Amino acid sequence: MTTAPDALHALARTHLSAELADRWIALSRPAAHLRKAEADDPVVGRLGGLPRLPEGVDWPVWEGCGPLAFVAEVDCAALPREQLDIALPADGRLAFFYYGDEDDDALVDTADPDTWVGARLLHLPPESADAPERPAPAGLTPYPEVPLTVRVGPSAPDFDSLALTAAFGEDELPDAFKRAVWNDESGVAHQIGGHAQSVQTAVEIVVAHGALGGEVSWEDPRIEKEAEGWVLLAQLDSDEDADMMWGDGGALYWLIRPDDLAAGRFDKAIFTWQCC
C-alpha cells in the first residue's frame, strides 16, 4: 500500500503558474484508490461475489421491487486509514448494496427519500468475516467477484466544486490543464475518501439537495451551505471485470457527514449515482 506519485500535482506545476498551482494543490485530498488486485497485491476488499452476512442481518430488500445486489465490500482494518482525512472505522467491513435492475423502472432518486431504500451501506462486525457466504435471493444473479487492492494518492476537486470556486473566484483555469486532469483521471475509478469524480453536477450539491428534502429550488442558498457538510465515503465505478455498468458508464456514490462517520452512524449516509 504505497503512496502513488503525485501525478496530479505534477500536472499543476506543468500547466499553471506557481501561484495558481500552489492554490490548486492545496485543495487536493488523499484518497484510497481501489483497483483489481494482481497475484502479489494485498487484498483489501472486492467487487461482487456473495456477502458474508452475520446471523441476524438480512439481505437488504427494496419492498415492492426486490432484493438489492451486493456491489462491494472493503475491510476497514486493511485500508490505509491513517493516510486519509476521514474517520473510517478501525475494523469491520463496509458492505455496499444497490438495486440496479436495468429491466425495472425503479430508480434510486436522491431527491426522493422514499427510494433511498434502494441503496444500503452496512458496517459488518469483524467476526462476520468468518461467516459463510449468504446465498443470493431467488432471481438475483451475483456480480462476478473481483478482488481489490489499494494505493493512496491525491484526488482533485471537481472543476465545478464549491471548494474550487471559493479558492479561485474569477481566476480561470486553462483548458489544457483541465483536459490533462480529465485524462489522468480516466479509466475505472473506485475509491474510498477524497474528492469524488462526479460525472455530472458535483455530488455534494446533489446530496445536499436531497438532504434538504429534494423539493427545494436548486438556486436555494441553503444547498451550498449544506453541501459543505458532506464528504465522500465511497465511489464505485462501472467495471467490465465485475460486469457492472451503472447507466451509461456511470458511478455510484455514498456520502456522509463527518460527525456521523466518526460516530459510526452509517445509516445516515446518502447515496447518489450519475452517468454520462
XYZ file of C-alpha atoms in Angstrom:
276
model
C 0.000 0.000 0.000
C 2.425 2.641 -1.151
C 1.588 6.247 -1.842
C 1.243 6.900 -5.554
C 3.401 9.516 -7.263
C 1.747 12.919 -7.173
C 0.883 12.929 -10.877
C -1.918 15.431 -10.369
C 0.439 17.793 -8.569
C 2.956 17.483 -11.392
C 0.256 18.433 -13.896
C -0.471 21.572 -11.907
C 3.223 22.539 -11.916
C 3.369 21.949 -15.670
C 0.252 23.822 -16.741
C -0.244 26.534 -14.116
C 1.706 29.422 -12.715
C 3.450 28.725 -9.422
C 0.835 30.718 -7.508
C -2.145 29.004 -9.144
C -0.505 25.582 -8.815
C 0.017 26.091 -5.083
C -3.601 27.152 -4.686
C -4.913 24.156 -6.649
C -2.643 21.603 -4.952
C -3.804 22.868 -1.546
C -7.307 21.691 -2.454
C -6.289 18.086 -3.210
C -7.261 15.397 -0.713
C -5.845 11.901 -0.162
C -7.978 9.041 -1.442
C -7.706 5.276 -1.185
C -7.825 4.325 -4.869
C -9.052 0.768 -5.361
C -8.137 -1.369 -8.350
C -8.182 -5.023 -9.364
C -5.654 -6.964 -7.299
C -2.992 -8.928 -9.130
C -1.352 -12.088 -7.801
C 1.047 -10.454 -5.308
C -1.109 -7.496 -4.283
C -2.580 -7.247 -0.782
C -6.360 -7.607 -0.973
C -8.420 -5.021 0.920
C -11.859 -5.729 -0.498
C -13.767 -6.962 -3.502
C -16.418 -6.213 -6.026
C -19.280 -8.661 -6.439
C -19.463 -12.243 -5.311
C -21.563 -13.128 -2.268
C -21.537 -11.257 1.047
C -20.687 -12.822 4.392
C -23.586 -11.584 6.475
C -23.687 -12.428 10.184
C -26.643 -14.203 11.704
C -29.483 -11.791 12.254
C -28.567 -9.492 9.363
C -30.994 -9.845 6.479
C -30.090 -9.403 2.833
C -31.265 -5.846 2.011
C -34.536 -5.672 0.083
C -36.473 -2.827 -1.520
C -40.033 -3.763 -0.630
C -42.192 -3.864 -3.712
C -39.150 -4.065 -6.007
C -36.874 -6.862 -4.861
C -33.502 -7.688 -3.289
C -30.580 -5.312 -3.690
C -27.454 -6.529 -5.491
C -24.265 -6.923 -3.475
C -21.867 -4.483 -5.122
C -18.707 -4.400 -2.999
C -17.096 -4.598 0.404
C -13.901 -3.223 1.934
C -12.024 -4.336 5.041
C -11.605 -1.240 7.197
C -8.633 -2.702 9.077
C -6.802 -3.310 5.786
C -7.326 0.201 4.444
C -4.615 2.861 4.969
C -6.876 4.830 7.323
C -4.024 6.871 8.823
C -3.226 8.333 5.398
C -6.780 9.538 4.752
C -8.595 12.587 6.116
C -11.874 10.859 7.020
C -12.572 8.894 10.207
C -13.010 5.348 8.938
C -13.750 2.599 11.481
C -10.724 0.739 12.796
C -12.201 -2.659 11.951
C -15.150 -4.416 10.418
C -16.248 -4.348 6.799
C -18.245 -1.821 4.825
C -20.675 -3.620 2.506
C -22.439 -1.790 -0.323
C -25.753 -2.875 -1.859
C -27.700 -1.286 -4.716
C -30.878 -2.041 -6.623
C -29.554 -1.912 -10.160
C -32.100 -3.963 -12.098
C -31.934 -2.467 -15.613
C -35.192 -4.241 -16.542
C -37.065 -2.360 -13.810
C -38.089 1.285 -13.933
C -37.465 1.678 -10.182
C -34.553 4.070 -9.637
C -32.941 5.447 -6.527
C -33.562 9.194 -6.690
C -31.563 11.305 -4.234
C -34.359 13.884 -4.318
C -36.955 11.270 -3.259
C -36.355 9.794 0.223
C -38.945 7.093 -0.459
C -36.478 5.499 -2.900
C -33.425 5.594 -0.640
C -34.052 2.006 0.484
C -32.764 1.016 -2.964
C -29.186 1.576 -1.769
C -27.767 0.305 1.511
C -24.476 0.584 3.360
C -23.770 -1.857 6.177
C -20.903 -1.838 8.671
C -20.401 -5.508 9.472
C -18.524 -6.580 12.637
C -15.015 -8.078 12.307
C -16.116 -11.556 13.349
C -18.577 -11.690 10.447
C -15.618 -12.181 8.083
C -15.712 -15.838 9.138
C -19.439 -16.200 8.453
C -20.443 -18.380 5.498
C -21.325 -16.665 2.250
C -25.007 -15.822 2.124
C -26.689 -17.349 -0.964
C -28.243 -14.793 -3.279
C -32.034 -14.435 -3.067
C -34.044 -16.162 -5.764
C -33.925 -14.331 -9.067
C -30.805 -12.332 -8.233
C -27.589 -13.179 -10.119
C -24.436 -12.089 -8.230
C -21.845 -9.973 -9.989
C -18.537 -11.713 -10.784
C -16.106 -11.396 -7.890
C -13.094 -9.110 -8.402
C -10.506 -8.750 -5.596
C -9.372 -5.200 -4.875
C -6.073 -3.746 -3.731
C -5.350 -0.143 -2.757
C -2.946 2.717 -3.226
C -3.153 6.153 -1.657
C -2.820 9.198 -3.852
C -4.173 12.708 -4.236
C -7.640 13.355 -5.594
C -8.627 16.570 -7.334
C -11.747 18.652 -6.718
C -14.333 18.844 -9.489
C -13.928 21.881 -11.679
C -17.450 22.958 -10.682
C -16.995 22.183 -6.982
C -17.724 24.765 -4.316
C -14.200 24.408 -2.913
C -12.640 25.259 -6.263
C -14.976 28.186 -6.844
C -14.236 29.582 -3.404
C -10.471 29.237 -3.871
C -10.229 30.601 -7.408
C -13.117 33.016 -7.744
C -12.842 34.645 -11.157
C -9.438 33.117 -11.946
C -9.961 30.783 -14.903
C -8.006 27.546 -15.103
C -6.636 26.835 -18.604
C -8.486 24.303 -20.758
C -5.211 22.433 -21.370
C -4.884 21.852 -17.630
C -8.491 20.691 -17.307
C -8.011 18.244 -20.177
C -4.808 16.926 -18.605
C -6.569 16.302 -15.288
C -9.514 14.607 -17.024
C -7.107 12.367 -18.949
C -5.233 11.484 -15.760
C -8.491 10.508 -14.051
C -9.817 8.481 -16.989
C -10.398 4.774 -16.530
C -12.105 2.800 -13.783
C -12.171 4.841 -10.577
C -13.179 3.093 -7.361
C -12.140 4.928 -4.215
C -12.662 5.473 -0.504
C -12.470 9.084 0.703
C -11.036 12.035 -1.156
C -12.806 14.134 -3.761
C -15.454 12.364 -5.809
C -15.046 12.218 -9.572
C -18.517 13.425 -10.461
C -19.896 12.572 -13.890
C -22.329 15.488 -13.851
C -23.038 18.065 -11.126
C -20.759 17.886 -8.083
C -22.199 15.052 -5.989
C -22.054 17.111 -2.788
C -24.577 19.515 -4.329
C -26.895 16.659 -5.342
C -26.742 15.087 -1.880
C -27.271 18.446 -0.163
C -30.374 18.994 -2.297
C -31.683 15.585 -1.230
C -30.810 16.160 2.421
C -32.898 19.348 2.374
C -35.915 17.419 1.194
C -35.396 17.219 -2.555
C -38.138 19.729 -3.340
C -36.208 22.944 -2.684
C -35.087 25.064 -5.603
C -31.619 24.310 -6.944
C -30.917 28.032 -6.503
C -31.750 27.895 -2.786
C -28.667 29.296 -0.956
C -29.045 26.652 1.735
C -27.834 24.000 -0.705
C -24.285 25.361 -0.875
C -24.084 25.591 2.918
C -25.445 22.066 3.309
C -23.018 20.712 0.686
C -20.072 21.883 2.769
C -21.081 19.388 5.462
C -20.791 16.214 3.356
C -17.750 14.114 2.416
C -17.333 11.221 0.025
C -17.183 7.851 1.753
C -17.093 5.634 -1.328
C -17.228 5.839 -5.103
C -17.839 2.644 -7.080
C -17.409 2.971 -10.815
C -18.703 0.952 -13.735
C -16.346 -2.020 -14.141
C -16.252 -4.525 -17.005
C -14.349 -7.110 -14.950
C -17.243 -7.237 -12.484
C -19.881 -6.872 -15.202
C -21.078 -3.658 -13.541
C -22.486 -0.862 -15.668
C -24.265 1.975 -13.914
C -26.368 3.581 -16.625
C -24.082 4.748 -19.428
C -20.617 4.449 -17.866
C -21.700 5.972 -14.562
C -20.698 5.611 -10.920
C -22.295 5.040 -7.507
C -21.515 7.369 -4.599
C -22.112 7.220 -0.850
C -21.620 10.492 1.064
C -21.823 11.099 4.802
C -21.445 13.914 7.321
C -18.075 13.676 9.126
C -19.652 13.542 12.593
C -21.929 10.671 11.531
C -18.935 8.827 10.080
C -16.900 9.292 13.265
C -19.837 8.001 15.330
C -20.429 5.012 13.059
C -23.897 6.181 12.005
C -23.706 4.633 8.547
C -27.476 4.654 8.206
C -27.138 8.442 7.860
C -25.111 8.144 4.637
C -26.880 9.333 1.481
C -26.497 7.628 -1.880
C -26.491 9.137 -5.327
C -25.488 7.958 -8.767
C -24.603 9.620 -12.036
C -23.984 8.535 -15.609
C -22.993 10.129 -18.896
